[in-house]
PDB file of C-alpha atoms in Angstrom:
ATOM      1  CA  MET A   1      -0.999 -17.203 -26.926  1.00 56.00           C
ATOM      2  CA  LEU A   2       2.451 -18.079 -26.216  1.00 64.00           C
ATOM      3  CA  ARG A   3       3.831 -20.522 -24.057  1.00 71.00           C
ATOM      4  CA  ALA A   4       4.711 -19.377 -20.628  1.00 69.00           C
ATOM      5  CA  GLY A   5       8.449 -18.635 -19.721  1.00 67.00           C
ATOM      6  CA  ASN A   6       9.032 -17.893 -23.447  1.00 75.00           C
ATOM      7  CA  LYS A   7      11.868 -15.277 -24.728  1.00 79.00           C
ATOM      8  CA  LEU A   8       9.932 -12.434 -24.979  1.00 79.00           C
ATOM      9  CA  GLU A   9       8.253 -12.597 -21.441  1.00 78.00           C
ATOM     10  CA  THR A  10      11.488 -13.900 -19.880  1.00 82.00           C
ATOM     11  CA  PHE A  11      13.508 -10.763 -21.086  1.00 83.00           C
ATOM     12  CA  LEU A  12      10.557  -8.390 -19.892  1.00 81.00           C
ATOM     13  CA  HIS A  13      10.773  -9.737 -16.445  1.00 78.00           C
ATOM     14  CA  SER A  14      14.536  -9.459 -16.463  1.00 82.00           C
ATOM     15  CA  ASN A  15      16.294  -6.821 -14.755  1.00 81.00           C
ATOM     16  CA  ILE A  16      17.569  -5.124 -17.524  1.00 87.00           C
ATOM     17  CA  ALA A  17      14.318  -4.657 -18.775  1.00 84.00           C
ATOM     18  CA  GLN A  18      13.079  -3.613 -15.116  1.00 81.00           C
ATOM     19  CA  ASP A  19      15.797  -1.729 -14.647  1.00 84.00           C
ATOM     20  CA  ILE A  20      15.215   0.424 -17.810  1.00 87.00           C
ATOM     21  CA  LEU A  21      11.843   0.798 -16.808  1.00 84.00           C
ATOM     22  CA  SER A  22      12.462   2.134 -13.413  1.00 83.00           C
ATOM     23  CA  ILE A  23      14.876   4.820 -15.042  1.00 88.00           C
ATOM     24  CA  LEU A  24      11.973   6.109 -17.549  1.00 86.00           C
ATOM     25  CA  LEU A  25       9.247   6.131 -14.541  1.00 84.00           C
ATOM     26  CA  ILE A  26      11.673   8.096 -12.525  1.00 86.00           C
ATOM     27  CA  LEU A  27      12.458  10.397 -15.623  1.00 88.00           C
ATOM     28  CA  ASN A  28       8.661  10.783 -16.271  1.00 84.00           C
ATOM     29  CA  ALA A  29       7.742  11.689 -12.830  1.00 83.00           C
ATOM     30  CA  ALA A  30      10.289  14.516 -13.014  1.00 87.00           C
ATOM     31  CA  VAL A  31       8.932  15.871 -16.217  1.00 86.00           C
ATOM     32  CA  LEU A  32       5.694  15.931 -14.551  1.00 82.00           C
ATOM     33  CA  GLY A  33       7.114  17.838 -11.659  1.00 85.00           C
ATOM     34  CA  MET A  34       8.863  20.412 -13.669  1.00 89.00           C
ATOM     35  CA  GLU A  35       5.560  21.000 -15.841  1.00 83.00           C
ATOM     36  CA  THR A  36       3.800  22.290 -12.689  1.00 84.00           C
ATOM     37  CA  TYR A  37       6.493  25.202 -12.663  1.00 89.00           C
ATOM     38  CA  PRO A  38       5.109  28.080 -15.409  1.00 88.00           C
ATOM     39  CA  ASN A  39       8.464  29.462 -16.012  1.00 90.00           C
ATOM     40  CA  LEU A  40       9.814  26.153 -17.234  1.00 87.00           C
ATOM     41  CA  MET A  41       6.956  25.685 -19.306  1.00 87.00           C
ATOM     42  CA  THR A  42       7.240  28.730 -21.312  1.00 88.00           C
ATOM     43  CA  ASP A  43      11.252  28.380 -21.678  1.00 88.00           C
ATOM     44  CA  TYR A  44      10.752  24.572 -22.231  1.00 88.00           C
ATOM     45  CA  GLY A  45       7.329  23.247 -22.167  1.00 86.00           C
ATOM     46  CA  THR A  46       7.512  22.105 -26.140  1.00 89.00           C
ATOM     47  CA  TYR A  47      10.020  19.623 -25.235  1.00 90.00           C
ATOM     48  CA  LEU A  48       9.015  18.472 -21.821  1.00 88.00           C
ATOM     49  CA  THR A  49       5.670  17.692 -23.225  1.00 85.00           C
ATOM     50  CA  THR A  50       7.130  15.985 -25.828  1.00 90.00           C
ATOM     51  CA  LEU A  51       9.451  13.708 -23.703  1.00 89.00           C
ATOM     52  CA  ASP A  52       6.169  12.714 -21.666  1.00 84.00           C
ATOM     53  CA  ILE A  53       4.440  11.865 -24.644  1.00 86.00           C
ATOM     54  CA  ILE A  54       7.492   9.343 -25.670  1.00 90.00           C
ATOM     55  CA  ILE A  55       7.897   8.019 -22.747  1.00 87.00           C
ATOM     56  CA  LEU A  56       4.254   7.003 -22.598  1.00 84.00           C
ATOM     57  CA  CYS A  57       4.626   5.425 -26.203  1.00 89.00           C
ATOM     58  CA  ILE A  58       7.633   3.067 -24.325  1.00 89.00           C
ATOM     59  CA  PHE A  59       5.115   2.256 -21.785  1.00 86.00           C
ATOM     60  CA  VAL A  60       2.260   1.481 -24.372  1.00 88.00           C
ATOM     61  CA  VAL A  61       4.615  -0.651 -26.243  1.00 90.00           C
ATOM     62  CA  GLU A  62       5.766  -2.591 -22.828  1.00 88.00           C
ATOM     63  CA  LEU A  63       2.355  -2.586 -21.878  1.00 87.00           C
ATOM     64  CA  LEU A  64       1.390  -4.622 -25.244  1.00 89.00           C
ATOM     65  CA  LEU A  65       4.645  -6.936 -25.474  1.00 88.00           C
ATOM     66  CA  ARG A  66       3.367  -8.029 -21.973  1.00 87.00           C
ATOM     67  CA  LEU A  67      -0.356  -8.963 -23.124  1.00 87.00           C
ATOM     68  CA  ILE A  68       1.458 -10.539 -26.230  1.00 86.00           C
ATOM     69  CA  SER A  69       3.857 -12.731 -24.381  1.00 83.00           C
ATOM     70  CA  GLY A  70       1.434 -13.433 -21.185  1.00 80.00           C
ATOM     71  CA  GLY A  71      -1.752 -13.684 -22.803  1.00 78.00           C
ATOM     72  CA  PHE A  72      -4.516 -14.578 -20.547  1.00 79.00           C
ATOM     73  CA  ARG A  73      -1.868 -14.942 -17.840  1.00 80.00           C
ATOM     74  CA  PHE A  74      -1.551 -11.212 -17.973  1.00 81.00           C
ATOM     75  CA  PHE A  75      -4.773 -10.732 -16.138  1.00 82.00           C
ATOM     76  CA  LYS A  76      -4.034 -13.420 -13.381  1.00 79.00           C
ATOM     77  CA  CYS A  77      -1.394 -10.375 -11.608  1.00 76.00           C
ATOM     78  CA  GLY A  78      -3.182  -7.879  -9.807  1.00 73.00           C
ATOM     79  CA  TRP A  79       0.219  -5.645 -10.920  1.00 73.00           C
ATOM     80  CA  ASN A  80      -0.682  -6.210 -14.490  1.00 80.00           C
ATOM     81  CA  ILE A  81      -4.082  -5.228 -14.026  1.00 82.00           C
ATOM     82  CA  PHE A  82      -3.021  -2.134 -12.171  1.00 78.00           C
ATOM     83  CA  ASP A  83      -0.323  -1.002 -14.522  1.00 80.00           C
ATOM     84  CA  PHE A  84      -3.099  -1.476 -17.373  1.00 85.00           C
ATOM     85  CA  ILE A  85      -5.567   0.938 -15.849  1.00 83.00           C
ATOM     86  CA  ILE A  86      -3.035   3.415 -14.731  1.00 80.00           C
ATOM     87  CA  ILE A  87      -1.851   3.140 -18.763  1.00 81.00           C
ATOM     88  CA  SER A  88      -5.187   3.329 -19.740  1.00 82.00           C
ATOM     89  CA  ALA A  89      -5.562   6.707 -17.817  1.00 79.00           C
ATOM     90  CA  SER A  90      -2.641   8.478 -18.999  1.00 77.00           C
ATOM     91  CA  ILE A  91      -3.669   7.286 -22.653  1.00 79.00           C
ATOM     92  CA  LEU A  92      -7.003   9.233 -21.931  1.00 78.00           C
ATOM     93  CA  ALA A  93      -5.560  11.765 -20.222  1.00 73.00           C
ATOM     94  CA  SER A  94      -3.349  12.931 -22.747  1.00 70.00           C
ATOM     95  CA  ALA A  95      -5.609  12.576 -25.602  1.00 69.00           C
ATOM     96  CA  THR A  96      -8.143  15.226 -23.831  1.00 67.00           C
ATOM     97  CA  SER A  97      -7.786  18.468 -22.654  1.00 63.00           C
ATOM     98  CA  LEU A  98      -9.807  18.379 -19.228  1.00 59.00           C
ATOM     99  CA  SER A  99      -7.079  19.440 -16.844  1.00 55.00           C
ATOM    100  CA  ALA A 100      -8.845  17.217 -14.319  1.00 58.00           C
ATOM    101  CA  LEU A 101      -8.194  13.978 -15.886  1.00 61.00           C
ATOM    102  CA  ARG A 102      -5.106  15.632 -17.419  1.00 61.00           C
ATOM    103  CA  THR A 103      -3.735  14.723 -13.794  1.00 63.00           C
ATOM    104  CA  LEU A 104      -4.165  11.474 -13.668  1.00 66.00           C
ATOM    105  CA  ARG A 105      -0.696  11.500 -15.734  1.00 66.00           C
ATOM    106  CA  VAL A 106       1.029  11.395 -12.468  1.00 72.00           C
ATOM    107  CA  LEU A 107      -0.622   7.914 -11.399  1.00 72.00           C
ATOM    108  CA  ARG A 108       2.107   6.473 -13.651  1.00 68.00           C
ATOM    109  CA  PHE A 109       4.842   6.680 -11.572  1.00 73.00           C
ATOM    110  CA  LEU A 110       3.086   4.413  -9.097  1.00 72.00           C
ATOM    111  CA  ARG A 111       3.840   1.812 -11.565  1.00 71.00           C
ATOM    112  CA  PHE A 112       7.157   1.897  -9.727  1.00 71.00           C
ATOM    113  CA  LEU A 113       5.968   0.069  -7.095  1.00 69.00           C
ATOM    114  CA  SER A 114       5.504  -2.774  -9.205  1.00 65.00           C
ATOM    115  CA  MET A 115       9.030  -2.731 -10.086  1.00 67.00           C
ATOM    116  CA  SER A 116      10.699  -3.446  -6.857  1.00 67.00           C
ATOM    117  CA  ASP A 117      10.356  -7.028  -4.542  1.00 67.00           C
ATOM    118  CA  GLY A 118      10.715  -5.232  -1.628  1.00 69.00           C
ATOM    119  CA  MET A 119       8.051  -2.758  -2.335  1.00 71.00           C
ATOM    120  CA  LYS A 120       5.641  -5.293  -3.664  1.00 69.00           C
ATOM    121  CA  PHE A 121       6.276  -7.381  -0.173  1.00 70.00           C
ATOM    122  CA  LEU A 122       5.336  -3.949   1.587  1.00 73.00           C
ATOM    123  CA  ILE A 123       2.256  -3.419  -0.617  1.00 72.00           C
ATOM    124  CA  SER A 124       1.163  -7.114   0.158  1.00 70.00           C
ATOM    125  CA  SER A 125       1.342  -6.685   3.305  1.00 72.00           C
ATOM    126  CA  LEU A 126      -0.962  -3.822   3.614  1.00 74.00           C
ATOM    127  CA  GLY A 127      -3.400  -5.526   1.630  1.00 73.00           C
ATOM    128  CA  LYS A 128      -3.181  -8.326   4.060  1.00 74.00           C
ATOM    129  CA  ALA A 129      -3.675  -5.906   6.989  1.00 76.00           C
ATOM    130  CA  LEU A 130      -6.399  -3.932   5.301  1.00 79.00           C
ATOM    131  CA  PRO A 131      -9.610  -5.798   6.741  1.00 81.00           C
ATOM    132  CA  GLY A 132      -7.907  -5.304  10.336  1.00 81.00           C
ATOM    133  CA  ILE A 133      -7.603  -1.934   9.635  1.00 81.00           C
ATOM    134  CA  LEU A 134     -10.857  -1.232   8.629  1.00 85.00           C
ATOM    135  CA  ASN A 135     -12.051  -2.710  11.864  1.00 85.00           C
ATOM    136  CA  ILE A 136      -9.864  -0.586  13.881  1.00 83.00           C
ATOM    137  CA  ALA A 137     -10.839   2.478  12.271  1.00 84.00           C
ATOM    138  CA  VAL A 138     -14.288   1.486  12.917  1.00 87.00           C
ATOM    139  CA  ILE A 139     -13.553   1.426  16.580  1.00 85.00           C
ATOM    140  CA  LEU A 140     -11.441   4.474  16.451  1.00 84.00           C
ATOM    141  CA  LEU A 141     -14.606   6.530  14.711  1.00 88.00           C
ATOM    142  CA  VAL A 142     -16.822   5.081  16.952  1.00 90.00           C
ATOM    143  CA  MET A 143     -15.005   6.338  20.063  1.00 88.00           C
ATOM    144  CA  PHE A 144     -13.667   9.226  18.301  1.00 87.00           C
ATOM    145  CA  TYR A 145     -17.173  10.407  17.608  1.00 92.00           C
ATOM    146  CA  ILE A 146     -18.805   9.924  21.454  1.00 92.00           C
ATOM    147  CA  SER A 147     -15.278  11.495  22.963  1.00 92.00           C
ATOM    148  CA  ALA A 148     -16.599  14.588  20.508  1.00 92.00           C
ATOM    149  CA  VAL A 149     -20.200  14.778  22.033  1.00 93.00           C
ATOM    150  CA  VAL A 150     -19.133  14.387  25.618  1.00 92.00           C
ATOM    151  CA  ALA A 151     -16.078  17.008  25.605  1.00 92.00           C
ATOM    152  CA  CYS A 152     -18.868  19.083  23.552  1.00 92.00           C
ATOM    153  CA  LEU A 153     -21.441  19.000  25.849  1.00 91.00           C
ATOM    154  CA  ALA A 154     -19.109  19.209  28.958  1.00 90.00           C
ATOM    155  CA  PHE A 155     -17.011  22.395  28.128  1.00 90.00           C
ATOM    156  CA  GLY A 156     -18.758  23.557  24.929  1.00 86.00           C
ATOM    157  CA  ALA A 157     -20.569  26.179  26.567  1.00 86.00           C
ATOM    158  CA  ASP A 158     -17.197  27.869  27.892  1.00 85.00           C
ATOM    159  CA  ASN A 159     -14.485  26.868  25.518  1.00 87.00           C
ATOM    160  CA  THR A 160     -14.884  27.931  22.077  1.00 88.00           C
ATOM    161  CA  ILE A 161     -12.523  24.886  21.208  1.00 89.00           C
ATOM    162  CA  PHE A 162     -15.364  22.295  21.978  1.00 90.00           C
ATOM    163  CA  SER A 163     -18.499  24.692  20.930  1.00 88.00           C
ATOM    164  CA  SER A 164     -19.469  22.546  18.402  1.00 90.00           C
ATOM    165  CA  LEU A 165     -19.540  18.963  17.581  1.00 90.00           C
ATOM    166  CA  THR A 166     -17.190  19.725  14.677  1.00 90.00           C
ATOM    167  CA  ARG A 167     -15.114  21.940  16.428  1.00 91.00           C
ATOM    168  CA  SER A 168     -14.490  19.438  19.036  1.00 92.00           C
ATOM    169  CA  MET A 169     -14.088  16.769  16.789  1.00 90.00           C
ATOM    170  CA  TYR A 170     -11.269  18.883  15.440  1.00 91.00           C
ATOM    171  CA  THR A 171      -9.570  19.852  18.601  1.00 90.00           C
ATOM    172  CA  LEU A 172      -9.790  16.031  19.942  1.00 90.00           C
ATOM    173  CA  PHE A 173      -8.218  15.121  16.658  1.00 88.00           C
ATOM    174  CA  GLN A 174      -5.107  17.707  17.611  1.00 87.00           C
ATOM    175  CA  LEU A 175      -4.946  16.054  20.672  1.00 88.00           C
ATOM    176  CA  MET A 176      -4.831  12.473  19.776  1.00 85.00           C
ATOM    177  CA  LEU A 177      -1.946  13.545  17.664  1.00 81.00           C
ATOM    178  CA  GLY A 178      -0.393  14.917  20.620  1.00 79.00           C
ATOM    179  CA  ASP A 179      -0.638  18.630  18.862  1.00 79.00           C
ATOM    180  CA  ASN A 180      -0.354  21.517  21.307  1.00 81.00           C
ATOM    181  CA  PHE A 181      -1.614  18.955  24.247  1.00 83.00           C
ATOM    182  CA  GLY A 182      -0.429  21.271  27.037  1.00 85.00           C
ATOM    183  CA  GLU A 183      -2.067  24.500  25.599  1.00 86.00           C
ATOM    184  CA  LEU A 184      -5.579  22.798  24.398  1.00 86.00           C
ATOM    185  CA  THR A 185      -5.806  20.993  28.422  1.00 88.00           C
ATOM    186  CA  ASN A 186      -4.882  23.976  30.464  1.00 88.00           C
ATOM    187  CA  THR A 187      -7.314  26.284  28.638  1.00 87.00           C
ATOM    188  CA  VAL A 188     -10.458  23.903  29.121  1.00 89.00           C
ATOM    189  CA  MET A 189      -8.927  23.492  32.637  1.00 90.00           C
ATOM    190  CA  GLU A 190      -9.196  27.131  33.190  1.00 89.00           C
ATOM    191  CA  THR A 191     -12.739  26.873  33.424  1.00 88.00           C
ATOM    192  CA  HIS A 192     -13.355  23.237  34.342  1.00 90.00           C
ATOM    193  CA  PRO A 193     -10.643  22.302  36.878  1.00 89.00           C
ATOM    194  CA  HIS A 194     -11.363  18.280  36.686  1.00 89.00           C
ATOM    195  CA  ALA A 195     -11.205  18.199  32.719  1.00 89.00           C
ATOM    196  CA  TYR A 196      -8.110  15.968  33.177  1.00 89.00           C
ATOM    197  CA  LEU A 197     -10.326  13.582  34.170  1.00 91.00           C
ATOM    198  CA  PHE A 198     -11.627  13.225  30.532  1.00 92.00           C
ATOM    199  CA  PHE A 199      -8.083  13.878  28.466  1.00 91.00           C
ATOM    200  CA  ILE A 200      -6.539  11.298  30.363  1.00 90.00           C
ATOM    201  CA  PRO A 201      -8.415   8.369  29.789  1.00 90.00           C
ATOM    202  CA  TYR A 202      -8.981   9.951  26.221  1.00 89.00           C
ATOM    203  CA  MET A 203      -5.137  10.011  25.484  1.00 88.00           C
ATOM    204  CA  VAL A 204      -4.460   6.761  26.798  1.00 86.00           C
ATOM    205  CA  VAL A 205      -7.402   4.949  24.664  1.00 85.00           C
ATOM    206  CA  MET A 206      -7.214   6.938  21.385  1.00 84.00           C
ATOM    207  CA  SER A 207      -3.572   7.711  21.248  1.00 78.00           C
ATOM    208  CA  PHE A 208      -1.283   4.705  23.411  1.00 78.00           C
ATOM    209  CA  THR A 209      -4.216   1.775  22.612  1.00 80.00           C
ATOM    210  CA  ILE A 210      -6.126   2.121  19.419  1.00 77.00           C
ATOM    211  CA  LEU A 211      -3.566   4.131  17.216  1.00 74.00           C
ATOM    212  CA  ASN A 212      -0.633   0.832  18.330  1.00 81.00           C
ATOM    213  CA  LEU A 213      -3.213  -1.620  17.349  1.00 81.00           C
ATOM    214  CA  PHE A 214      -2.552  -0.360  13.712  1.00 78.00           C
ATOM    215  CA  PHE A 215       1.511  -0.684  13.930  1.00 79.00           C
ATOM    216  CA  GLY A 216       0.760  -3.987  16.223  1.00 81.00           C
ATOM    217  CA  LEU A 217      -1.490  -5.463  12.992  1.00 80.00           C
ATOM    218  CA  ILE A 218       0.548  -3.597  10.304  1.00 79.00           C
ATOM    219  CA  VAL A 219       3.778  -5.296  11.705  1.00 80.00           C
ATOM    220  CA  GLY A 220       1.591  -8.827  11.843  1.00 78.00           C
ATOM    221  CA  SER A 221       0.703  -8.755   8.461  1.00 76.00           C
ATOM    222  CA  MET A 222       4.347  -8.335   7.792  1.00 75.00           C
ATOM    223  CA  GLN A 223       5.290 -11.420   9.369  1.00 75.00           C
ATOM    224  CA  SER A 224       2.812 -13.354   8.052  1.00 74.00           C
ATOM    225  CA  ALA A 225       3.541 -12.290   4.348  1.00 70.00           C
ATOM    226  CA  ALA A 226       7.121 -13.118   5.171  1.00 71.00           C
ATOM    227  CA  GLU A 227       6.341 -16.502   6.361  1.00 72.00           C
ATOM    228  CA  GLU A 228       3.880 -16.707   2.956  1.00 70.00           C
ATOM    229  CA  GLU A 229       6.673 -16.230   1.155  1.00 68.00           C
ATOM    230  CA  ASN A 230       9.283 -18.501   2.398  1.00 68.00           C
ATOM    231  CA  THR A 231       6.495 -21.302   2.058  1.00 67.00           C
ATOM    232  CA  LYS A 232       6.452 -20.914  -1.079  1.00 66.00           C
ATOM    233  CA  ALA A 233       9.978 -21.027  -0.937  1.00 65.00           C
ATOM    234  CA  LEU A 234      10.521 -23.785   0.724  1.00 63.00           C
ATOM    235  CA  ALA A 235       7.139 -25.683  -1.320  1.00 61.00           C
ATOM    236  CA  LYS A 236       8.789 -24.834  -4.657  1.00 65.00           C
ATOM    237  CA  TYR A 237      12.313 -26.142  -3.270  1.00 61.00           C
ATOM    238  CA  VAL A 238      10.909 -29.586  -2.158  1.00 57.00           C
ATOM    239  CA  GLY A 239       8.698 -29.715  -5.749  1.00 60.00           C
ATOM    240  CA  VAL A 240       5.221 -29.570  -3.781  1.00 56.00           C
ATOM    241  CA  GLU A 241       2.040 -27.289  -5.073  1.00 58.00           C
ATOM    242  CA  HIS A 242       2.103 -24.471  -2.568  1.00 53.00           C
ATOM    243  CA  ASP A 243      -1.288 -24.281  -0.712  1.00 57.00           C
ATOM    244  CA  PRO A 244      -2.181 -20.916   0.763  1.00 54.00           C
ATOM    245  CA  GLU A 245      -3.003 -22.559   3.887  1.00 53.00           C
ATOM    246  CA  MET A 246      -0.299 -24.423   4.492  1.00 55.00           C
ATOM    247  CA  THR A 247       2.422 -22.995   6.591  1.00 56.00           C
ATOM    248  CA  GLN A 248       6.261 -24.224   6.863  1.00 54.00           C
ATOM    249  CA  ASN A 249       6.009 -26.333   9.773  1.00 59.00           C
ATOM    250  CA  LYS A 250       3.192 -27.939   8.439  1.00 63.00           C
ATOM    251  CA  LEU A 251       4.923 -28.524   4.796  1.00 58.00           C
ATOM    252  CA  ILE A 252       7.949 -29.962   6.973  1.00 65.00           C
ATOM    253  CA  LEU A 253       5.972 -32.489   8.525  1.00 65.00           C
ATOM    254  CA  ASN A 254       4.561 -33.422   5.419  1.00 66.00           C
ATOM    255  CA  GLU A 255       7.702 -34.230   4.204  1.00 65.00           C
ATOM    256  CA  LEU A 256       8.687 -35.945   7.100  1.00 69.00           C
ATOM    257  CA  ARG A 257       6.015 -37.875   6.719  1.00 71.00           C
ATOM    258  CA  ASP A 258       6.661 -38.977   3.079  1.00 72.00           C
ATOM    259  CA  LEU A 259      10.262 -39.393   4.105  1.00 73.00           C
ATOM    260  CA  LYS A 260       9.595 -41.779   6.952  1.00 73.00           C
ATOM    261  CA  LYS A 261       7.298 -43.882   4.413  1.00 76.00           C
ATOM    262  CA  GLN A 262       9.614 -44.256   1.904  1.00 77.00           C
ATOM    263  CA  ILE A 263      12.258 -45.657   4.789  1.00 80.00           C
ATOM    264  CA  ASN A 264       9.449 -47.637   5.843  1.00 77.00           C
ATOM    265  CA  GLU A 265       8.836 -49.074   2.551  1.00 77.00           C
ATOM    266  CA  LEU A 266      12.966 -49.977   1.945  1.00 76.00           C
ATOM    267  CA  LYS A 267      13.215 -51.628   4.965  1.00 73.00           C
ATOM    268  CA  LYS A 268      10.519 -54.100   3.901  1.00 74.00           C
ATOM    269  CA  ASN A 269      12.046 -54.231   0.598  1.00 72.00           C
ATOM    270  CA  LEU A 270      15.393 -55.348   2.571  1.00 66.00           C
TER     271      LEU A 270
END
């Protein structure tokens, strides 16, 4: 295993190498898109398939070079593991005639997410927000199910859009998205004049409250991720090891304490 920061590893992480790989990813995605057109495949299928194989070979070589230069360090990065899975799936898809497996080749374009620091930041933010999103999703599902049962029992006898649980859930999903809200509610209110007593609280809770929690959670996770990145940069600047639980304020306070101790020691020596 080569030492960290060797020339090969430095080159693979350089802007030039990353730009070349980004161009190849975009080109490969374009080729995969063109392969969905029967007319193009009839006229240029051989060339497109050959180009696709060449690009895949380049990706394989790049992955092998990263494995050689990084050794076990390669598997410490989640994005490297992601790349390894995607390329392995692409090789397996190219080596088989199964049409379902061949569709995995398009996942190669997902490697583009690992080529940009900005995209890495967004994905990292979403990852941090995932546990909270799952909790909100459970609450949303429970409230959605309860509302569907109530609507089915209250309006189902006179309105086909609430005639069954599944139909009721589909209609309420439309309402939650604001799709034909006036038309759907007016249809129900023709037979149930007081139906607004159900629809207004439903929209307030589902659309204006719970759904906005998703946006608030994602924004909060992005702020948290940005603060963590700034803390890492600050820790690197002052030459201390980064602690995941350490915030910028704690890091600055620790440095101030160390500086105060050094000043007191200098005073004693004087």
